[in-house]
PDB file of C-alpha atoms and ligand atoms in Angstrom:
ATOM      1  CA  MET P  66     -51.101  67.142  30.334  1.00  0.00           C
ATOM      2  CA  ASN P  67     -48.541  64.886  32.158  1.00  0.00           C
ATOM      3  CA  LEU P  68     -44.863  65.450  32.654  1.00  0.00           C
ATOM      4  CA  LEU P  69     -43.833  63.550  29.481  1.00  0.00           C
ATOM      5  CA  ASN P  70     -46.271  65.442  27.167  1.00  0.00           C
ATOM      6  CA  PHE P  71     -45.150  68.705  28.753  1.00  0.00           C
ATOM      7  CA  ILE P  72     -41.508  67.964  28.020  1.00  0.00           C
ATOM      8  CA  GLU P  73     -42.356  66.900  24.519  1.00  0.00           C
ATOM      9  CA  GLN P  74     -44.494  70.029  23.739  1.00  0.00           C
ATOM     10  CA  PHE P  75     -42.059  72.455  25.469  1.00  0.00           C
ATOM     11  CA  PRO P  76     -38.597  71.165  25.133  1.00  0.00           C
ATOM     12  CA  ASP P  77     -37.083  74.647  25.006  1.00  0.00           C
ATOM     13  CA  GLU P  78     -37.465  78.363  25.260  1.00  0.00           C
ATOM     14  CA  GLU P  79     -38.472  78.691  21.614  1.00  0.00           C
ATOM     15  CA  SER P  80     -41.331  76.412  21.797  1.00  0.00           C
ATOM     16  CA  CYS P  81     -42.791  78.221  24.915  1.00  0.00           C
ATOM     17  CA  GLN P  82     -42.441  81.538  23.241  1.00  0.00           C
ATOM     18  CA  LEU P  83     -44.283  80.320  20.152  1.00  0.00           C
ATOM     19  CA  LYS P  84     -47.189  79.041  22.210  1.00  0.00           C
ATOM     20  CA  TYR P  85     -47.439  82.236  24.212  1.00  0.00           C
ATOM     21  CA  LYS P  86     -47.566  84.212  20.911  1.00  0.00           C
ATOM     22  CA  GLU P  87     -50.151  81.883  19.524  1.00  0.00           C
ATOM     23  CA  ILE P  88     -52.404  82.396  22.571  1.00  0.00           C
ATOM     24  CA  ARG P  89     -51.717  86.158  22.594  1.00  0.00           C
ATOM     25  CA  ASP P  90     -52.548  86.387  18.762  1.00  0.00           C
ATOM     26  CA  LYS P  91     -55.805  84.576  19.367  1.00  0.00           C
ATOM     27  CA  LEU P  92     -56.875  87.174  22.178  1.00  0.00           C
ATOM     28  CA  GLY P  93     -55.629  89.989  19.936  1.00  0.00           C
ATOM     29  CA  VAL P  94     -52.970  92.689  20.524  1.00  0.00           C
ATOM     30  CA  LEU P  95     -54.103  96.232  21.259  1.00  0.00           C
ATOM     31  CA  CYS P  96     -51.798  99.139  20.699  1.00  0.00           C
ATOM     32  CA  SER P  97     -51.610 101.311  23.808  1.00  0.00           C
ATOM     33  CA  GLY P  98     -50.624 104.392  21.499  1.00  0.00           C
ATOM     34  CA  CYS P  99     -53.551 104.542  19.043  1.00  0.00           C
ATOM     35  CA  GLY P 100     -55.829 101.486  19.949  1.00  0.00           C
ATOM     36  CA  CYS P 101     -55.100  99.836  16.611  1.00  0.00           C
ATOM     37  CA  LYS P 102     -55.234  96.206  16.375  1.00  0.00           C
ATOM     38  CA  GLY P 103     -53.150  95.604  13.331  1.00  0.00           C
ATOM     39  CA  HIS P 104     -49.458  94.681  14.098  1.00  0.00           C
ATOM     40  CA  TYR P 105     -46.396  93.231  12.455  1.00  0.00           C
ATOM     41  CA  TRP P 106     -44.413  90.565  14.352  1.00  0.00           C
ATOM     42  CA  LYS P 107     -40.675  91.149  14.904  1.00  0.00           C
ATOM     43  CA  ASN P 108     -39.387  87.823  15.606  1.00  0.00           C
ATOM     44  CA  ASP P 109     -35.810  88.668  16.377  1.00  0.00           C
ATOM     45  CA  LYS P 110     -36.948  91.024  19.188  1.00  0.00           C
ATOM     46  CA  LEU P 111     -40.092  89.147  20.297  1.00  0.00           C
ATOM     47  CA  LEU P 112     -42.359  92.099  19.915  1.00  0.00           C
ATOM     48  CA  TYR P 113     -45.292  93.446  17.938  1.00  0.00           C
ATOM     49  CA  GLN P 114     -45.121  96.822  16.062  1.00  0.00           C
ATOM     50  CA  CYS P 115     -48.314  98.798  15.310  1.00  0.00           C
ATOM     51  CA  LYS P 116     -49.160  99.060  11.650  1.00  0.00           C
ATOM     52  CA  HIS P 117     -50.564 102.554  12.257  1.00  0.00           C
ATOM     53  CA  CYS P 118     -48.425 104.297  14.702  1.00  0.00           C
ATOM     54  CA  GLY P 119     -45.225 102.005  14.886  1.00  0.00           C
ATOM     55  CA  LYS P 120     -45.557 101.725  18.650  1.00  0.00           C
ATOM     56  CA  ARG P 121     -43.929  98.438  20.002  1.00  0.00           C
ATOM     57  CA  THR P 122     -45.409  96.002  22.409  1.00  0.00           C
ATOM     58  CA  THR P 123     -43.434  93.153  23.639  1.00  0.00           C
ATOM     59  CA  LEU P 124     -44.779  89.709  23.862  1.00  0.00           C
ATOM     60  CA  ARG P 125     -44.860  89.902  27.616  1.00  0.00           C
ATOM     61  CA  SER P 126     -46.216  93.360  28.152  1.00  0.00           C
ATOM     62  CA  GLY P 127     -49.542  93.541  29.591  1.00  0.00           C
ATOM     63  CA  THR P 128     -49.697  89.990  30.480  1.00  0.00           C
ATOM     64  CA  VAL P 129     -48.959  87.986  33.637  1.00  0.00           C
ATOM     65  CA  MET P 130     -45.235  87.974  32.616  1.00  0.00           C
ATOM     66  CA  HIS P 131     -45.097  91.669  32.316  1.00  0.00           C
ATOM     67  CA  GLY P 132     -41.774  93.017  33.550  1.00  0.00           C
ATOM     68  CA  SER P 133     -40.445  89.466  34.484  1.00  0.00           C
ATOM     69  CA  GLN P 134     -36.833  88.721  33.690  1.00  0.00           C
ATOM     70  CA  LEU P 135     -37.498  84.804  33.983  1.00  0.00           C
ATOM     71  CA  SER P 136     -37.535  82.710  30.961  1.00  0.00           C
ATOM     72  CA  PHE P 137     -40.808  81.657  29.274  1.00  0.00           C
ATOM     73  CA  ARG P 138     -39.843  78.090  29.986  1.00  0.00           C
ATOM     74  CA  TYR P 139     -39.664  78.950  33.705  1.00  0.00           C
ATOM     75  CA  TRP P 140     -43.151  80.378  33.598  1.00  0.00           C
ATOM     76  CA  PHE P 141     -44.503  77.321  31.551  1.00  0.00           C
ATOM     77  CA  ILE P 142     -42.936  74.903  34.122  1.00  0.00           C
ATOM     78  CA  ALA P 143     -44.485  76.782  36.982  1.00  0.00           C
ATOM     79  CA  ILE P 144     -47.840  77.088  35.266  1.00  0.00           C
ATOM     80  CA  HIS P 145     -47.724  73.193  34.536  1.00  0.00           C
ATOM     81  CA  LEU P 146     -46.812  72.251  38.031  1.00  0.00           C
ATOM     82  CA  LEU P 147     -49.454  74.649  39.482  1.00  0.00           C
ATOM     83  CA  THR P 148     -52.311  73.150  37.366  1.00  0.00           C
ATOM     84  CA  SER P 149     -51.386  69.674  36.855  1.00  0.00           C
ATOM     85  CA  THR P 150     -50.475  68.515  40.388  1.00  0.00           C
ATOM     86  CA  LYS P 151     -53.253  68.052  43.023  1.00  0.00           C
ATOM     87  CA  LYS P 152     -50.875  69.322  45.774  1.00  0.00           C
ATOM     88  CA  SER P 153     -49.218  72.692  45.688  1.00  0.00           C
ATOM     89  CA  PHE P 154     -45.589  73.361  45.959  1.00  0.00           C
ATOM     90  CA  SER P 155     -43.515  76.078  47.610  1.00  0.00           C
ATOM     91  CA  ALA P 156     -41.414  78.778  45.841  1.00  0.00           C
ATOM     92  CA  LEU P 157     -38.273  77.238  47.726  1.00  0.00           C
ATOM     93  CA  GLU P 158     -39.048  73.854  46.149  1.00  0.00           C
ATOM     94  CA  LEU P 159     -39.503  75.456  42.609  1.00  0.00           C
ATOM     95  CA  GLN P 160     -36.364  77.396  43.089  1.00  0.00           C
ATOM     96  CA  ARG P 161     -34.481  74.098  43.982  1.00  0.00           C
ATOM     97  CA  GLN P 162     -35.966  72.243  41.015  1.00  0.00           C
ATOM     98  CA  LEU P 163     -35.254  74.939  38.451  1.00  0.00           C
ATOM     99  CA  GLY P 164     -31.654  75.532  40.084  1.00  0.00           C
ATOM    100  CA  HIS P 165     -32.270  79.211  40.041  1.00  0.00           C
ATOM    101  CA  THR P 166     -29.880  81.301  42.303  1.00  0.00           C
ATOM    102  CA  TYR P 167     -32.633  83.766  43.627  1.00  0.00           C
ATOM    103  CA  TYR P 168     -35.581  82.980  45.619  1.00  0.00           C
ATOM    104  CA  GLU P 169     -37.549  86.274  45.209  1.00  0.00           C
ATOM    105  CA  PRO P 170     -38.333  86.223  41.405  1.00  0.00           C
ATOM    106  CA  ILE P 171     -39.579  82.597  41.824  1.00  0.00           C
ATOM    107  CA  TRP P 172     -41.750  83.534  44.656  1.00  0.00           C
ATOM    108  CA  GLU P 173     -43.105  86.469  42.731  1.00  0.00           C
ATOM    109  CA  MET P 174     -43.904  84.457  39.744  1.00  0.00           C
ATOM    110  CA  LEU P 175     -45.953  82.025  41.737  1.00  0.00           C
ATOM    111  CA  HIS P 176     -47.836  84.794  43.356  1.00  0.00           C
ATOM    112  CA  LYS P 177     -48.607  86.524  40.074  1.00  0.00           C
ATOM    113  CA  LEU P 178     -49.941  83.270  38.827  1.00  0.00           C
ATOM    114  CA  ARG P 179     -52.107  82.763  41.865  1.00  0.00           C
ATOM    115  CA  GLU P 180     -53.380  86.311  41.318  1.00  0.00           C
ATOM    116  CA  VAL P 181     -54.514  85.495  37.766  1.00  0.00           C
ATOM    117  CA  MET P 182     -56.048  82.259  38.932  1.00  0.00           C
ATOM    118  CA  GLY P 183     -58.129  84.331  41.320  1.00  0.00           C
ATOM    119  CA  ARG P 184     -59.126  86.704  38.456  1.00  0.00           C
ATOM    120  CA  ARG P 185     -60.212  83.740  36.378  1.00  0.00           C
ATOM    121  CA  ASP P 186     -62.426  82.566  39.335  1.00  0.00           C
ATOM    122  CA  GLY P 187     -63.950  86.005  39.369  1.00  0.00           C
ATOM    123  CA  GLU P 188     -65.322  85.534  35.802  1.00  0.00           C
ATOM    124  CA  TYR P 189     -67.929  83.009  36.798  1.00  0.00           C
ATOM    125  CA  GLU P 190     -70.732  83.001  39.401  1.00  0.00           C
ATOM    126  CA  LEU P 191     -71.818  79.944  41.492  1.00  0.00           C
ATOM    127  CA  SER P 192     -75.272  78.651  40.740  1.00  0.00           C
ATOM    128  CA  GLY P 193     -77.585  75.822  41.821  1.00  0.00           C
ATOM    129  CA  VAL P 194     -77.469  74.674  45.370  1.00  0.00           C
ATOM    130  CA  ILE P 195     -74.620  76.321  47.407  1.00  0.00           C
ATOM    131  CA  GLU P 196     -73.336  75.291  50.632  1.00  0.00           C
ATOM    132  CA  LEU P 197     -72.079  78.293  52.575  1.00  0.00           C
ATOM    133  CA  ASP P 198     -69.800  78.383  55.855  1.00  0.00           C
ATOM    134  CA  GLU P 199     -66.898  80.216  57.211  1.00  0.00           C
ATOM    135  CA  GLY P 200     -63.546  79.023  58.049  1.00  0.00           C
ATOM    136  CA  PHE P 201     -60.733  80.266  60.146  1.00  0.00           C
ATOM    137  CA  PHE P 202     -57.278  79.865  58.922  1.00  0.00           C
ATOM    138  CA  THR P 203     -54.096  80.434  61.023  1.00  0.00           C
ATOM    139  CA  THR P 204     -51.827  83.134  59.522  1.00  0.00           C
ATOM    140  CA  ILE P 205     -48.603  84.674  60.878  1.00  0.00           C
ATOM    141  CA  ARG P 206     -47.998  88.351  61.196  1.00  0.00           C
ATOM    142  CA  LYS P 207     -44.265  88.882  61.279  1.00  0.00           C
ATOM    143  CA  ASP P 208     -44.417  92.642  61.417  1.00  0.00           C
ATOM    144  CA  GLU P 209     -45.453  92.469  65.142  1.00  0.00           C
ATOM    145  CA  GLU P 210     -42.056  91.225  66.177  1.00  0.00           C
ATOM    146  CA  LYS P 211     -40.742  94.795  66.562  1.00  0.00           C
ATOM    147  CA  ALA P 212     -43.620  95.833  68.755  1.00  0.00           C
ATOM    148  CA  ASN P 213     -43.243  92.776  70.972  1.00  0.00           C
ATOM    149  CA  PRO P 214     -39.681  91.435  71.168  1.00  0.00           C
ATOM    150  CA  LEU P 215     -40.787  88.459  73.261  1.00  0.00           C
ATOM    151  CA  LYS P 216     -42.492  86.984  70.204  1.00  0.00           C
ATOM    152  CA  ARG P 217     -39.375  87.115  68.059  1.00  0.00           C
ATOM    153  CA  GLY P 218     -38.837  84.446  65.524  1.00  0.00           C
ATOM    154  CA  ARG P 219     -42.228  83.040  64.968  1.00  0.00           C
ATOM    155  CA  GLY P 220     -44.384  86.092  64.719  1.00  0.00           C
ATOM    156  CA  SER P 221     -47.913  86.256  66.104  1.00  0.00           C
ATOM    157  CA  GLN P 222     -50.664  84.046  64.985  1.00  0.00           C
ATOM    158  CA  LYS P 223     -53.980  85.403  63.637  1.00  0.00           C
ATOM    159  CA  LYS P 224     -57.086  83.703  62.581  1.00  0.00           C
ATOM    160  CA  SER P 225     -57.978  85.031  59.101  1.00  0.00           C
ATOM    161  CA  LYS P 226     -61.626  84.531  58.172  1.00  0.00           C
ATOM    162  CA  ILE P 227     -62.700  82.981  55.047  1.00  0.00           C
ATOM    163  CA  LEU P 228     -66.053  82.767  53.412  1.00  0.00           C
ATOM    164  CA  VAL P 229     -66.349  79.433  51.623  1.00  0.00           C
ATOM    165  CA  MET P 230     -69.043  78.815  48.949  1.00  0.00           C
ATOM    166  CA  VAL P 231     -69.364  75.463  47.204  1.00  0.00           C
ATOM    167  CA  GLU P 232     -71.884  74.275  44.638  1.00  0.00           C
ATOM    168  CA  SER P 233     -73.361  71.120  45.962  1.00  0.00           C
ATOM    169  CA  ILE P 234     -75.600  69.333  43.602  1.00  0.00           C
ATOM    170  CA  PRO P 235     -78.086  66.794  44.811  1.00  0.00           C
ATOM    171  CA  ILE P 236     -77.914  63.600  42.547  1.00  0.00           C
ATOM    172  CA  GLU P 237     -81.462  62.734  41.579  1.00  0.00           C
ATOM    173  CA  GLY P 238     -83.043  59.358  42.418  1.00  0.00           C
ATOM    174  CA  LYS P 239     -80.254  58.330  44.881  1.00  0.00           C
ATOM    175  CA  THR P 240     -80.787  58.376  48.568  1.00  0.00           C
ATOM    176  CA  THR P 241     -78.469  57.187  51.433  1.00  0.00           C
ATOM    177  CA  LYS P 242     -78.666  57.005  55.128  1.00  0.00           C
ATOM    178  CA  ARG P 243     -77.357  60.639  55.125  1.00  0.00           C
ATOM    179  CA  GLY P 244     -79.960  61.674  52.896  1.00  0.00           C
ATOM    180  CA  LYS P 245     -79.542  62.790  49.308  1.00  0.00           C
ATOM    181  CA  PRO P 246     -75.944  62.302  48.041  1.00  0.00           C
ATOM    182  CA  ARG P 247     -74.381  65.549  46.513  1.00  0.00           C
ATOM    183  CA  LYS P 248     -71.876  66.082  43.855  1.00  0.00           C
ATOM    184  CA  VAL P 249     -69.499  68.906  44.250  1.00  0.00           C
ATOM    185  CA  GLY P 250     -69.267  71.737  41.600  1.00  0.00           C
ATOM    186  CA  HIS P 251     -67.093  74.923  41.557  1.00  0.00           C
ATOM    187  CA  LEU P 252     -66.027  76.570  44.824  1.00  0.00           C
ATOM    188  CA  LYS P 253     -64.883  79.829  45.996  1.00  0.00           C
ATOM    189  CA  MET P 254     -62.973  80.944  49.041  1.00  0.00           C
ATOM    190  CA  ILE P 255     -62.737  84.499  49.877  1.00  0.00           C
ATOM    191  CA  VAL P 256     -60.828  86.169  52.704  1.00  0.00           C
ATOM    192  CA  ILE P 257     -63.248  88.451  54.494  1.00  0.00           C
ATOM    193  CA  ASP P 258     -62.647  91.174  57.286  1.00  0.00           C
ATOM    194  CA  ASP P 259     -65.427  90.168  59.566  1.00  0.00           C
ATOM    195  CA  LEU P 260     -68.498  87.860  59.786  1.00  0.00           C
ATOM    196  CA  LYS P 261     -71.075  90.650  59.833  1.00  0.00           C
ATOM    197  CA  ALA P 262     -74.108  89.983  57.796  1.00  0.00           C
ATOM    198  CA  LYS P 263     -73.469  93.114  55.641  1.00  0.00           C
ATOM    199  CA  THR P 264     -70.091  91.741  54.604  1.00  0.00           C
ATOM    200  CA  ILE P 265     -71.332  88.225  53.853  1.00  0.00           C
ATOM    201  CA  THR P 266     -74.375  89.439  52.034  1.00  0.00           C
ATOM    202  CA  LYS P 267     -72.198  91.639  49.752  1.00  0.00           C
ATOM    203  CA  LYS P 268     -69.820  88.719  48.922  1.00  0.00           C
ATOM    204  CA  VAL P 269     -72.559  86.229  48.069  1.00  0.00           C
ATOM    205  CA  LYS P 270     -74.334  89.013  46.022  1.00  0.00           C
ATOM    206  CA  GLU P 271     -71.133  89.165  43.982  1.00  0.00           C
ATOM    207  CA  LYS P 272     -70.281  85.700  43.708  1.00  0.00           C
ATOM    208  CA  VAL P 273     -73.445  83.803  43.453  1.00  0.00           C
ATOM    209  CA  SER P 274     -76.267  83.692  41.025  1.00  0.00           C
ATOM    210  CA  LYS P 275     -79.522  85.186  42.223  1.00  0.00           C
ATOM    211  CA  ASN P 276     -81.363  82.017  41.090  1.00  0.00           C
ATOM    212  CA  ALA P 277     -79.199  79.895  43.520  1.00  0.00           C
ATOM    213  CA  ILE P 278     -80.487  78.123  46.687  1.00  0.00           C
ATOM    214  CA  SER P 279     -78.044  78.555  49.691  1.00  0.00           C
ATOM    215  CA  ASP P 280     -77.716  76.211  52.604  1.00  0.00           C
ATOM    216  CA  SER P 281     -75.970  77.339  55.692  1.00  0.00           C
ATOM    217  CA  ASP P 282     -75.945  77.172  59.490  1.00  0.00           C
ATOM    218  CA  SER P 283     -78.440  79.568  61.337  1.00  0.00           C
ATOM    219  CA  SER P 284     -75.753  82.140  62.237  1.00  0.00           C
ATOM    220  CA  THR P 285     -76.606  85.852  62.209  1.00  0.00           C
ATOM    221  CA  SER P 286     -74.052  86.174  59.446  1.00  0.00           C
ATOM    222  CA  TYR P 287     -76.418  84.702  56.919  1.00  0.00           C
ATOM    223  CA  VAL P 288     -79.730  86.382  57.938  1.00  0.00           C
ATOM    224  CA  ASN P 289     -79.931  88.596  54.958  1.00  0.00           C
ATOM    225  CA  LEU P 290     -79.136  86.052  52.237  1.00  0.00           C
ATOM    226  CA  LYS P 291     -82.716  85.525  51.295  1.00  0.00           C
ATOM    227  CA  ASP P 292     -82.507  89.144  49.853  1.00  0.00           C
ATOM    228  CA  VAL P 293     -79.939  88.106  47.350  1.00  0.00           C
ATOM    229  CA  VAL P 294     -80.615  84.469  46.291  1.00  0.00           C
ATOM    230  CA  LYS P 295     -83.724  82.669  45.299  1.00  0.00           C
ATOM    231  CA  GLU P 296     -84.047  80.742  48.513  1.00  0.00           C
ATOM    232  CA  HIS P 297     -82.094  80.682  51.679  1.00  0.00           C
ATOM    233  CA  LYS P 298     -82.476  77.627  53.912  1.00  0.00           C
ATOM    234  CA  PRO P 299     -80.447  78.306  57.180  1.00  0.00           C
ATOM    235  CA  LYS P 300     -80.527  75.095  59.508  1.00  0.00           C
ATOM    236  CA  VAL P 301     -79.409  74.647  63.283  1.00  0.00           C
ATOM    237  CA  ILE P 302     -76.308  72.397  62.805  1.00  0.00           C
ATOM    238  CA  PRO P 303     -74.825  70.849  65.816  1.00  0.00           C
ATOM    239  CA  LYS P 304     -70.997  70.815  65.623  1.00  0.00           C
ATOM    240  CA  ASP P 305     -70.557  67.132  65.162  1.00  0.00           C
ATOM    241  CA  LYS P 306     -73.100  67.228  62.146  1.00  0.00           C
ATOM    242  CA  VAL P 307     -71.294  69.732  59.976  1.00  0.00           C
ATOM    243  CA  SER P 308     -69.599  67.109  57.947  1.00  0.00           C
ATOM    244  CA  GLU P 309     -72.985  65.522  57.188  1.00  0.00           C
ATOM    245  CA  MET P 310     -75.099  68.631  56.726  1.00  0.00           C
ATOM    246  CA  LEU P 311     -72.583  70.872  54.774  1.00  0.00           C
ATOM    247  CA  PRO P 312     -70.281  67.920  53.433  1.00  0.00           C
ATOM    248  CA  TRP P 313     -68.408  69.613  50.621  1.00  0.00           C
ATOM    249  CA  VAL P 314     -67.823  73.004  52.422  1.00  0.00           C
ATOM    250  CA  HIS P 315     -66.546  71.049  55.298  1.00  0.00           C
ATOM    251  CA  LEU P 316     -64.153  68.960  53.060  1.00  0.00           C
ATOM    252  CA  ALA P 317     -62.925  72.018  51.142  1.00  0.00           C
ATOM    253  CA  ILE P 318     -62.011  73.759  54.360  1.00  0.00           C
ATOM    254  CA  SER P 319     -59.958  70.944  55.789  1.00  0.00           C
ATOM    255  CA  ASN P 320     -58.282  70.044  52.507  1.00  0.00           C
ATOM    256  CA  ALA P 321     -57.250  73.850  52.163  1.00  0.00           C
ATOM    257  CA  LYS P 322     -55.898  73.824  55.658  1.00  0.00           C
ATOM    258  CA  ARG P 323     -53.949  70.705  55.130  1.00  0.00           C
ATOM    259  CA  LEU P 324     -52.399  72.328  51.900  1.00  0.00           C
ATOM    260  CA  LEU P 325     -51.304  75.356  53.791  1.00  0.00           C
ATOM    261  CA  LEU P 326     -49.934  73.236  56.716  1.00  0.00           C
ATOM    262  CA  ASP P 327     -48.096  70.854  54.598  1.00  0.00           C
ATOM    263  CA  ILE P 328     -46.664  73.043  52.036  1.00  0.00           C
ATOM    264  CA  HIS P 329     -46.878  76.788  52.884  1.00  0.00           C
ATOM    265  CA  HIS P 330     -46.060  77.023  56.485  1.00  0.00           C
ATOM    266  CA  ASP P 331     -46.413  80.582  58.141  1.00  0.00           C
ATOM    267  CA  VAL P 332     -48.605  82.052  55.629  1.00  0.00           C
ATOM    268  CA  LYS P 333     -48.953  85.965  56.039  1.00  0.00           C
ATOM    269  CA  PRO P 334     -52.496  87.356  55.975  1.00  0.00           C
ATOM    270  CA  GLU P 335     -51.892  89.404  52.807  1.00  0.00           C
ATOM    271  CA  TYR P 336     -51.025  86.227  50.856  1.00  0.00           C
ATOM    272  CA  LEU P 337     -53.645  83.954  52.088  1.00  0.00           C
ATOM    273  CA  GLN P 338     -56.121  84.675  49.270  1.00  0.00           C
ATOM    274  CA  GLY P 339     -53.442  83.791  46.619  1.00  0.00           C
ATOM    275  CA  TYR P 340     -52.955  80.281  48.168  1.00  0.00           C
ATOM    276  CA  LEU P 341     -56.730  79.860  48.308  1.00  0.00           C
ATOM    277  CA  ASN P 342     -57.121  80.903  44.517  1.00  0.00           C
ATOM    278  CA  GLU P 343     -54.696  78.097  43.745  1.00  0.00           C
ATOM    279  CA  PHE P 344     -56.528  75.710  45.816  1.00  0.00           C
TER     280      PHE P 344
HETATM  281 ZN1  LIG H1198     -50.553 102.336  17.356  1.00  0.00          ZN
END
C-alpha cells in the first residue's frame, strides 16, 4: 500500500477503529471472565460485552495497543511506515511528523510494534538451504557512565553478538563464475549471549527445520549442527571470500548494520533485537 492508498483508506480515526475491529472480529474475542466467545459490540464505548457474564473487553485490550493512550490512527500510521518503507525511521522522526508533544509514547509504540514483528517471525521456521554466520553489532551501554565518569556522554561500546540465518535457495540450471547463483528467502537475526556450540545449536534447533541443509564456516560454534539439521556443510572460508561463499548472510549483516548506523544511533543492547525484528 502506498501513501495515497493509505490516506484514502484511513482518512480519520473512525476508519482505523473500524478496520481494527474487523481484524479483531475475524480472530475472535475471548472473554477473560468466562471464556465465552459470544459478545455484543458497544460502538459508543468501543468495547465488547460478553453475552454470558457481561464482562467488558475494550477493542485494544490484549492486543499490541493494550494500555496505549495514542490514537488508532497514530498506530496505523506507524504500522504503515514500518512495513511499507524499505528504510527504518526513528521515534524522534515519527514524533516530529505526527506533531506529538511527547517522545516516550511514540518510542514505546514503535518498540511494541517491533516486538510483535519478532513474534510473527517466531511462527515460522527456516527450511531448504540455510546460510549461517555470526555478526558483531556495536551497541552502547549508557548505564556504565556512573561507574566510569571519564566515559560520560557517549557510554561505553559493546559488541553484541548476533546469529544470522538466511534461506539461500540455489537456482537450478544457472551457473556463474561464482558457482550456482542463489535466491534469498526468509531470514532470522537473533541476539545471542555467546558463540558457544551449545548456544548456537539450541537456536538453530528452535528456528530451522530439521530437514534443512546448513552452510557455515568451519568455526567450532557450528560443530554440533549436524545433530539438528539433515546435513551440515562447514567450509573453510578465507576472510575475503565470505561475500562469495555466504553471500546472503553477508549482505544481510551489512545492510542491517547500515540501518542501525543511519537511523538508530547508539542502540542499547536490550533494544537491538527489536531493530533486528524490524529489519
Ligand atoms: Zn464472559
